[in-house]
mmCIF file of C-alpha atoms in Angstrom:
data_model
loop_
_atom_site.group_PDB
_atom_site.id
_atom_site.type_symbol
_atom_site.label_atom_id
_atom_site.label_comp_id
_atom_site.label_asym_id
_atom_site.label_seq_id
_atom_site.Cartn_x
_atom_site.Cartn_y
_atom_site.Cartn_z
ATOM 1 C CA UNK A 112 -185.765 -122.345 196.117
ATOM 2 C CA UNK A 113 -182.675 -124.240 194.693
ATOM 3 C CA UNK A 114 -185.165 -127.553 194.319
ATOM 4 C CA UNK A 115 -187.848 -125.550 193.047
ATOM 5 C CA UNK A 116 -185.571 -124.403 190.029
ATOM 6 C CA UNK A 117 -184.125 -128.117 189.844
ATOM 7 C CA UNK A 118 -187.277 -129.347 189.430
ATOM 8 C CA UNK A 119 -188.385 -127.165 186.905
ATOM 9 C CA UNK A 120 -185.972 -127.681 185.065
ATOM 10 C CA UNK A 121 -186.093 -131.468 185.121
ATOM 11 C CA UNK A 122 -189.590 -130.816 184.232
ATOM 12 C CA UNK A 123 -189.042 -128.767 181.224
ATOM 13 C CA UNK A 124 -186.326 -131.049 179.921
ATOM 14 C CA UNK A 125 -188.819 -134.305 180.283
ATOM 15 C CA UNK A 126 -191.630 -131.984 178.062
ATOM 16 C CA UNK A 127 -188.894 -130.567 175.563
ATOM 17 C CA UNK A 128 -187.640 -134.766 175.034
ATOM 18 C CA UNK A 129 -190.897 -136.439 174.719
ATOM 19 C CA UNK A 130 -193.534 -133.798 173.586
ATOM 20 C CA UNK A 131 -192.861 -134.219 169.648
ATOM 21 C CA UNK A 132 -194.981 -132.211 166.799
ATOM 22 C CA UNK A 133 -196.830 -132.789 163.285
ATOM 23 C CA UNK A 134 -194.665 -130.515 161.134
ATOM 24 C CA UNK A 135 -195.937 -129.968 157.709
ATOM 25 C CA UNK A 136 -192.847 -128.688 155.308
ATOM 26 C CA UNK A 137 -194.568 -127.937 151.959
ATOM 27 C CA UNK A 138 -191.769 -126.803 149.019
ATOM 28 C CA UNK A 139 -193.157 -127.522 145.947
ATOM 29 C CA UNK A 140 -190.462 -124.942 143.868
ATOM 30 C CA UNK A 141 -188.157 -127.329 141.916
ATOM 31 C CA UNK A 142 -185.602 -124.763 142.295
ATOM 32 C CA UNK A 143 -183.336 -126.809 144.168
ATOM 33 C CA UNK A 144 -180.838 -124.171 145.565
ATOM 34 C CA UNK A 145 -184.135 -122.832 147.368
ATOM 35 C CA UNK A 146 -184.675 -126.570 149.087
ATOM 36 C CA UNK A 147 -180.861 -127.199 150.416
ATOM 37 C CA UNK A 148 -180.327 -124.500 152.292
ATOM 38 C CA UNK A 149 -183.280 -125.439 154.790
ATOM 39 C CA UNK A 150 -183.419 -129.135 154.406
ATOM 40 C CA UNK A 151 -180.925 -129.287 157.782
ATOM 41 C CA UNK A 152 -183.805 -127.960 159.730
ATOM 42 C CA UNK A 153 -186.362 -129.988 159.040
ATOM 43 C CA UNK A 154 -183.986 -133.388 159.019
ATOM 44 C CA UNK A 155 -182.786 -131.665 162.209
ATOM 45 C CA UNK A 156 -186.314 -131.669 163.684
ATOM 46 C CA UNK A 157 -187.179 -135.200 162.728
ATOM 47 C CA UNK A 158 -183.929 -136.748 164.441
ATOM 48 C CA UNK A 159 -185.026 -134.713 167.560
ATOM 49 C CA UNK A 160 -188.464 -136.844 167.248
ATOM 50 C CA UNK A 161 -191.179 -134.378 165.721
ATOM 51 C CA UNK A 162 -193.500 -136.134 162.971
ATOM 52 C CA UNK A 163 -192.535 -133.850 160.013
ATOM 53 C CA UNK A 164 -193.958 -133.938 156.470
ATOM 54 C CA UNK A 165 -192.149 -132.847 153.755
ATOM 55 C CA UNK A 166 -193.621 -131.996 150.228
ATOM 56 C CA UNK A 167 -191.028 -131.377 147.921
ATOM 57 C CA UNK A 168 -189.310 -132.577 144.446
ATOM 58 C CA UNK A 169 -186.299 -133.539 146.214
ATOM 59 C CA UNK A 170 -186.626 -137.166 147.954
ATOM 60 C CA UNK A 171 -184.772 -136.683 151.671
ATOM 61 C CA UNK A 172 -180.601 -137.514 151.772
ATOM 62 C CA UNK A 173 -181.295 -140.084 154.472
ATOM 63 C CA UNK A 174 -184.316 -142.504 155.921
ATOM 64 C CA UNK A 175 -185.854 -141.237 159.135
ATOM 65 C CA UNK A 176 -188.452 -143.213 160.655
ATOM 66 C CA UNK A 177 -190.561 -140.212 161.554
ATOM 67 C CA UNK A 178 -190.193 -138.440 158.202
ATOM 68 C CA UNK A 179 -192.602 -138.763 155.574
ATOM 69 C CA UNK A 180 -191.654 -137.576 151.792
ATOM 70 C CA UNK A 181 -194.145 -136.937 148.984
ATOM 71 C CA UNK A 182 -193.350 -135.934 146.044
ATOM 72 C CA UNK A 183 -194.834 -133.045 144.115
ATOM 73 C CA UNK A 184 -192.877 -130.253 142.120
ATOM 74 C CA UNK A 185 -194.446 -126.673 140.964
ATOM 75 C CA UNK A 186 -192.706 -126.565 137.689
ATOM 76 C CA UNK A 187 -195.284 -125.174 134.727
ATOM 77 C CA UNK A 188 -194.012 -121.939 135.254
ATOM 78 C CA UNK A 189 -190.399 -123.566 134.628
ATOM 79 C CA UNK A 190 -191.827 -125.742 131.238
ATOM 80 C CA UNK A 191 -193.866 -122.422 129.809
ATOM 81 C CA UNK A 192 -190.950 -119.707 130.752
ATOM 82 C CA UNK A 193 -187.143 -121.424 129.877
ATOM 83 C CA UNK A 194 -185.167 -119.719 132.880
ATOM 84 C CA UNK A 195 -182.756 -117.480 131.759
ATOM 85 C CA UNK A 196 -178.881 -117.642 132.213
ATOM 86 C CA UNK A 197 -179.273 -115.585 135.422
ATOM 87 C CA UNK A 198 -175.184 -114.417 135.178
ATOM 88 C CA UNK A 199 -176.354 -112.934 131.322
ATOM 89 C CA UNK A 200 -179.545 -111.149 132.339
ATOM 90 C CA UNK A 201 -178.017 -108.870 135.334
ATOM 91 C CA UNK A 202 -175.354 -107.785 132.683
ATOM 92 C CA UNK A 203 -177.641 -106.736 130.059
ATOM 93 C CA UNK A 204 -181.627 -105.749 132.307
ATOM 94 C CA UNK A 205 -180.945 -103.931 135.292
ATOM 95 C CA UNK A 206 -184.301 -105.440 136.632
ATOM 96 C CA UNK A 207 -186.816 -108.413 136.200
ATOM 97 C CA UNK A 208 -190.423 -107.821 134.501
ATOM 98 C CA UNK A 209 -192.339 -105.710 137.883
ATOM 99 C CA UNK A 210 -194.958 -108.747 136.994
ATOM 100 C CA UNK A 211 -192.361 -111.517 137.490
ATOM 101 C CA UNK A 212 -193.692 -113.532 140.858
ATOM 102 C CA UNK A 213 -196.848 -112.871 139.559
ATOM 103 C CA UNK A 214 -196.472 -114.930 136.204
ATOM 104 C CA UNK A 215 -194.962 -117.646 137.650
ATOM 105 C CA UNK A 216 -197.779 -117.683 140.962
ATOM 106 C CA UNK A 217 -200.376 -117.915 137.743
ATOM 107 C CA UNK A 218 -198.642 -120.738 137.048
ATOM 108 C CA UNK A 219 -197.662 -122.439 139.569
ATOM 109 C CA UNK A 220 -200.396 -121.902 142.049
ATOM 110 C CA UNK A 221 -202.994 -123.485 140.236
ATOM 111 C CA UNK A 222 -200.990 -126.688 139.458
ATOM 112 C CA UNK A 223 -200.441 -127.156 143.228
ATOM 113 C CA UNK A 224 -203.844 -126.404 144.708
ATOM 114 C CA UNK A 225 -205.389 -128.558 141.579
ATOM 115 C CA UNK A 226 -202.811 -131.714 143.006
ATOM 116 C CA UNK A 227 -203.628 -134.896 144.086
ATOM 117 C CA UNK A 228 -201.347 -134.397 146.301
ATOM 118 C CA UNK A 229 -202.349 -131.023 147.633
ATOM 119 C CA UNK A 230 -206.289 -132.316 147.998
ATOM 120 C CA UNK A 231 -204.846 -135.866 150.260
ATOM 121 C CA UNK A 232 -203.233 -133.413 152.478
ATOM 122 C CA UNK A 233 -205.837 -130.955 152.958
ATOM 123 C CA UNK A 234 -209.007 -133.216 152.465
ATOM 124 C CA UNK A 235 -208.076 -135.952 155.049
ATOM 125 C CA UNK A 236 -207.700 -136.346 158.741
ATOM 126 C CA UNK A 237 -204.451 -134.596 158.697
ATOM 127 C CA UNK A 238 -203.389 -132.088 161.004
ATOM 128 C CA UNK A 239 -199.659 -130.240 161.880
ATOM 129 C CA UNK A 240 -198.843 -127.953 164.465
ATOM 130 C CA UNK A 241 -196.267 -125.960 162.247
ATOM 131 C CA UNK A 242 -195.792 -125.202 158.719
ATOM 132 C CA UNK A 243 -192.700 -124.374 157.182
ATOM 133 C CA UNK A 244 -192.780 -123.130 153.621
ATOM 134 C CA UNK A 245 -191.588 -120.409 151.122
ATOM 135 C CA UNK A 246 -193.636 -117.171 150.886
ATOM 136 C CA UNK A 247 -191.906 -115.950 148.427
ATOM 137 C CA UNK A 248 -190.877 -116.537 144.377
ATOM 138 C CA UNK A 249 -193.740 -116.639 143.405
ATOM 139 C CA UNK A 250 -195.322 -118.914 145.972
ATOM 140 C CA UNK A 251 -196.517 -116.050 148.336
ATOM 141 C CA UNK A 252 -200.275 -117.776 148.102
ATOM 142 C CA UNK A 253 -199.698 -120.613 150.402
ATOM 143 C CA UNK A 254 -199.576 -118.667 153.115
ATOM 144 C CA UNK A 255 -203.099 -120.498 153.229
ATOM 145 C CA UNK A 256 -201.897 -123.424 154.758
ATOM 146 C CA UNK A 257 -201.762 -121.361 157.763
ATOM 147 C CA UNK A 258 -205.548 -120.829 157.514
ATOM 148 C CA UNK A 259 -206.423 -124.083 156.693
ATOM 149 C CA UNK A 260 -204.189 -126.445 159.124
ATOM 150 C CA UNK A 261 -205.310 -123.606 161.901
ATOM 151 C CA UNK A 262 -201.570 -123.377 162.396
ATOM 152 C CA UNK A 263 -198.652 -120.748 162.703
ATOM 153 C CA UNK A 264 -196.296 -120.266 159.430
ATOM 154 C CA UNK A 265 -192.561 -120.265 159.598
ATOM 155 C CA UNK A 266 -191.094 -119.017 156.441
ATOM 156 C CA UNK A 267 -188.282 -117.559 154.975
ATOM 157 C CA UNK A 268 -186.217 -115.641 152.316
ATOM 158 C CA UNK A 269 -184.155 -117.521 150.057
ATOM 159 C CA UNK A 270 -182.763 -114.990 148.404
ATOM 160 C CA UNK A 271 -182.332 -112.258 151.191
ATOM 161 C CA UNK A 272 -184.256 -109.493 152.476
ATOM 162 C CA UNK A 273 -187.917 -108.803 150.591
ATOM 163 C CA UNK A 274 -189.203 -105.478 151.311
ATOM 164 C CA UNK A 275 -192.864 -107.076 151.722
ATOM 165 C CA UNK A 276 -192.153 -108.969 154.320
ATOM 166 C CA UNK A 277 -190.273 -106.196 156.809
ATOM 167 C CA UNK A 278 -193.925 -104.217 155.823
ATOM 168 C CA UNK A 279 -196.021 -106.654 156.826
ATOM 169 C CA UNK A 280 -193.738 -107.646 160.060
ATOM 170 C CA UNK A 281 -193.284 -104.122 160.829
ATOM 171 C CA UNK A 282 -189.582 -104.475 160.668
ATOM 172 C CA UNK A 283 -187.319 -101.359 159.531
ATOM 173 C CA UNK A 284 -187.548 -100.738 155.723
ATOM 174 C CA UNK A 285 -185.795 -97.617 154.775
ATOM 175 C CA UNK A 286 -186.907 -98.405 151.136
ATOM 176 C CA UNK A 287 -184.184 -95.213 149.897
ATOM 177 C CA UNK A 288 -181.300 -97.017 151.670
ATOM 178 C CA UNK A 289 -181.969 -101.130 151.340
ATOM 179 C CA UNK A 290 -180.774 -101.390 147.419
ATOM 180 C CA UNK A 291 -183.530 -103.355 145.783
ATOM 181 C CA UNK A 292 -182.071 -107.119 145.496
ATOM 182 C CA UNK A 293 -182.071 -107.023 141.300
ATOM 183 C CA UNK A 294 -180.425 -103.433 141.682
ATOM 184 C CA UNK A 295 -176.350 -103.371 140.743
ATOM 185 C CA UNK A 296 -175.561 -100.949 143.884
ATOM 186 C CA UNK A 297 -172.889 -101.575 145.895
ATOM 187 C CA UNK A 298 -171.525 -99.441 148.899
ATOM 188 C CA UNK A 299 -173.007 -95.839 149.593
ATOM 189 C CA UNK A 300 -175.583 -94.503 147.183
ATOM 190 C CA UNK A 301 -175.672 -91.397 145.823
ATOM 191 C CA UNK A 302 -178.649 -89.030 146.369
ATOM 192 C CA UNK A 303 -180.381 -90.148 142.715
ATOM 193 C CA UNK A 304 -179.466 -93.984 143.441
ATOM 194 C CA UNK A 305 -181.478 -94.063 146.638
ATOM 195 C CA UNK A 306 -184.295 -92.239 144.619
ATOM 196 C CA UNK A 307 -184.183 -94.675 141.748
ATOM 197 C CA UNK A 308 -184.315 -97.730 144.351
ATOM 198 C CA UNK A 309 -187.369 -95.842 146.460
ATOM 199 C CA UNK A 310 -189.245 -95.169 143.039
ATOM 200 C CA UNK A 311 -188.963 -98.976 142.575
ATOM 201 C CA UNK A 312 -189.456 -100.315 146.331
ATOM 202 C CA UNK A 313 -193.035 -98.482 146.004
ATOM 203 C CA UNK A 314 -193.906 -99.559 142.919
ATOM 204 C CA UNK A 315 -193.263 -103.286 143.614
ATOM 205 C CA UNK A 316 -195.020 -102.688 146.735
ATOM 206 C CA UNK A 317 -198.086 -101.248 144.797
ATOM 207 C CA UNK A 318 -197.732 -103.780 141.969
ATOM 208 C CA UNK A 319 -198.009 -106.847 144.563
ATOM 209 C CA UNK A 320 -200.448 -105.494 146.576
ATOM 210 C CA UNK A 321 -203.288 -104.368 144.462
ATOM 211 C CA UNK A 322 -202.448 -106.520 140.965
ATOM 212 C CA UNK A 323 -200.694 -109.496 142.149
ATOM 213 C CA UNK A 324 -201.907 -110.089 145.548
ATOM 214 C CA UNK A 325 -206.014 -110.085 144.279
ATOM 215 C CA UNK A 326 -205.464 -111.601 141.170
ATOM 216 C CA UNK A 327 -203.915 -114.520 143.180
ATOM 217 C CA UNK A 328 -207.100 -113.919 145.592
ATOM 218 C CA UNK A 329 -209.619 -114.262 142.234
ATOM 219 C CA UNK A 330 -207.307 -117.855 141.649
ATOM 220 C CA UNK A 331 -208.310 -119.227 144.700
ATOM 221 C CA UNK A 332 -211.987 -118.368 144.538
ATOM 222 C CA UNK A 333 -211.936 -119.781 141.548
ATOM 223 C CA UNK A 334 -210.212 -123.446 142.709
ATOM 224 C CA UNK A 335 -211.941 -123.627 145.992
ATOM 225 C CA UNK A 336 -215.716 -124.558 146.200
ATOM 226 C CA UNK A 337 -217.796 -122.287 147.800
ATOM 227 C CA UNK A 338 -217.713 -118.645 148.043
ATOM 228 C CA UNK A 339 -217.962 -118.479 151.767
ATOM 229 C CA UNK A 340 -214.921 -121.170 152.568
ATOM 230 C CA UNK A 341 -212.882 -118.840 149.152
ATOM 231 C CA UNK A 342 -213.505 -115.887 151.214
ATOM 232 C CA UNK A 343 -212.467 -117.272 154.127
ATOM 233 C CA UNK A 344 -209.407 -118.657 153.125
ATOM 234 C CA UNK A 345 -208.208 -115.664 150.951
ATOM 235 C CA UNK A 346 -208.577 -113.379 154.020
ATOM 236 C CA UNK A 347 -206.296 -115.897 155.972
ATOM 237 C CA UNK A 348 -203.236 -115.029 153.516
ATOM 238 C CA UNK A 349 -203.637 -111.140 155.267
ATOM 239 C CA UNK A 350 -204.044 -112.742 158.732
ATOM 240 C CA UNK A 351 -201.086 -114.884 158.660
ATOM 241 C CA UNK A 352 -198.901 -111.810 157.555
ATOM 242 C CA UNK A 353 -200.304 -109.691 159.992
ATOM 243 C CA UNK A 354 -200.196 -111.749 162.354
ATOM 244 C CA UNK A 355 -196.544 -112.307 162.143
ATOM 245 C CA UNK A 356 -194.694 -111.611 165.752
ATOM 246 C CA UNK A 357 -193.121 -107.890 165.637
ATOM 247 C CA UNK A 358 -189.115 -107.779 166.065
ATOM 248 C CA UNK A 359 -188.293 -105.859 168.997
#
């Protein structure tokens, strides 16, 4: 028994040290606060010998043999709406347009799907066993990578909890008692502050799913050839959520 488990785990040391993976990171948001905080993983990943690809604005702090930078940045939305001095607006709106991510997904969206860049990586020979990207701000429409690289999607929050993402994981969303991020609440709420912040969970929720969500769905038929290959892909934004692994 005792060289059975040796020998496993000799085994499963060898596979973890030599089998090494295509990794596609695609951040296109120029935002660079959103690109620092997970650039340790991915530099992580390529000194541990995966093949990663990283799209992104930001060039990579060092040279790794196995890591391969190209350059695009999703900034129209930035060059058409001036961002605003982020300390000034929470001190005088207590919350951001409810069509916010959308206007800056009809921006930004288009200009990455319509890229050079974009058309190399999908229209060629290339194929990754892993994408990491950002499902959120505004990019929530590449979860189609997923679809198209017939891959699973590792994503994440850069800015803390987002109540679409517990829904569509199935993870616990007491919408009256997780203060909406733009919300000023701190500490217990009263009775009419979790009411306000549940009136405004559901209609973000509602908002997304049946304005933002198709119009971003009508975008993509209308940049991808085909109706049949449009459909296809659109319905793989839904599977990729849904098929997100439940917390236990």
């Amino acid at each position: 028994m005792m060289f059975l488990i040796l020998f496993l785990s000799l085994r499963l040391t060898y596979d973890c040290s030599v089998a090494a993976h295509n990794i596609l990171v695609f951040l296109p948001n120029p935002i660079r606060s959103h690109y620092v905080q997970v650039e340790p993983i991915f530099l992580s990943l390529a000194h541990r010998g995966h093949n990663v690809t990283v799209v992104s604005p930001f060039p990579p702090k060092e040279e790794i043999s196995n890591l391969r930078h190209i350059s695009l940045k999703a900034d129209r939305a930035e060059e058409l709406i001036p961002p605003p001095n982020w300390m000034e607006w929470t001190l005088t709106n207590r919350l951001f347009n409810l069509n916010f991510w959308k206007i800056r997904a009809d921006l930004n969206i288009p200009q990455v799907l319509e890229s050079s860049v974009y058309r190399d990586l999908t229209r060629n020979d290339n194929k990754f066993d892993l994408i990491f990207t950002e499902l959120f701000f505004g990019f929530e429409p590449l979860a189609v990578l997923g679809h198209i690289f017939q891959a699973p999607v590792v994503t994440y929050a850069s800015y803390g909890y987002n109540p679409d993402i517990l829904r569509y994981i199935g993870a616990a969303n007491g919408v009256a008692y997780l203060p909406h991020f733009e919300l000023d609440y701190a500490g217990p709420m009263s009775l009419l502050q979790r009411l306000e912040n549940a009136l405004i969970q559901f209609s973000v929720m509602l908002y997304n799913e049946y304005w933002y969500y198709r119009g971003m769905t009508l975008c993509l038929l209308s940049i991808f050839q085909g109706l049949f290959r449009a459909l296809r892909i659109c319905y793989g934004i839904r599977r990729c959520f849904s098929s997100l692994p439940t917390p236990h």
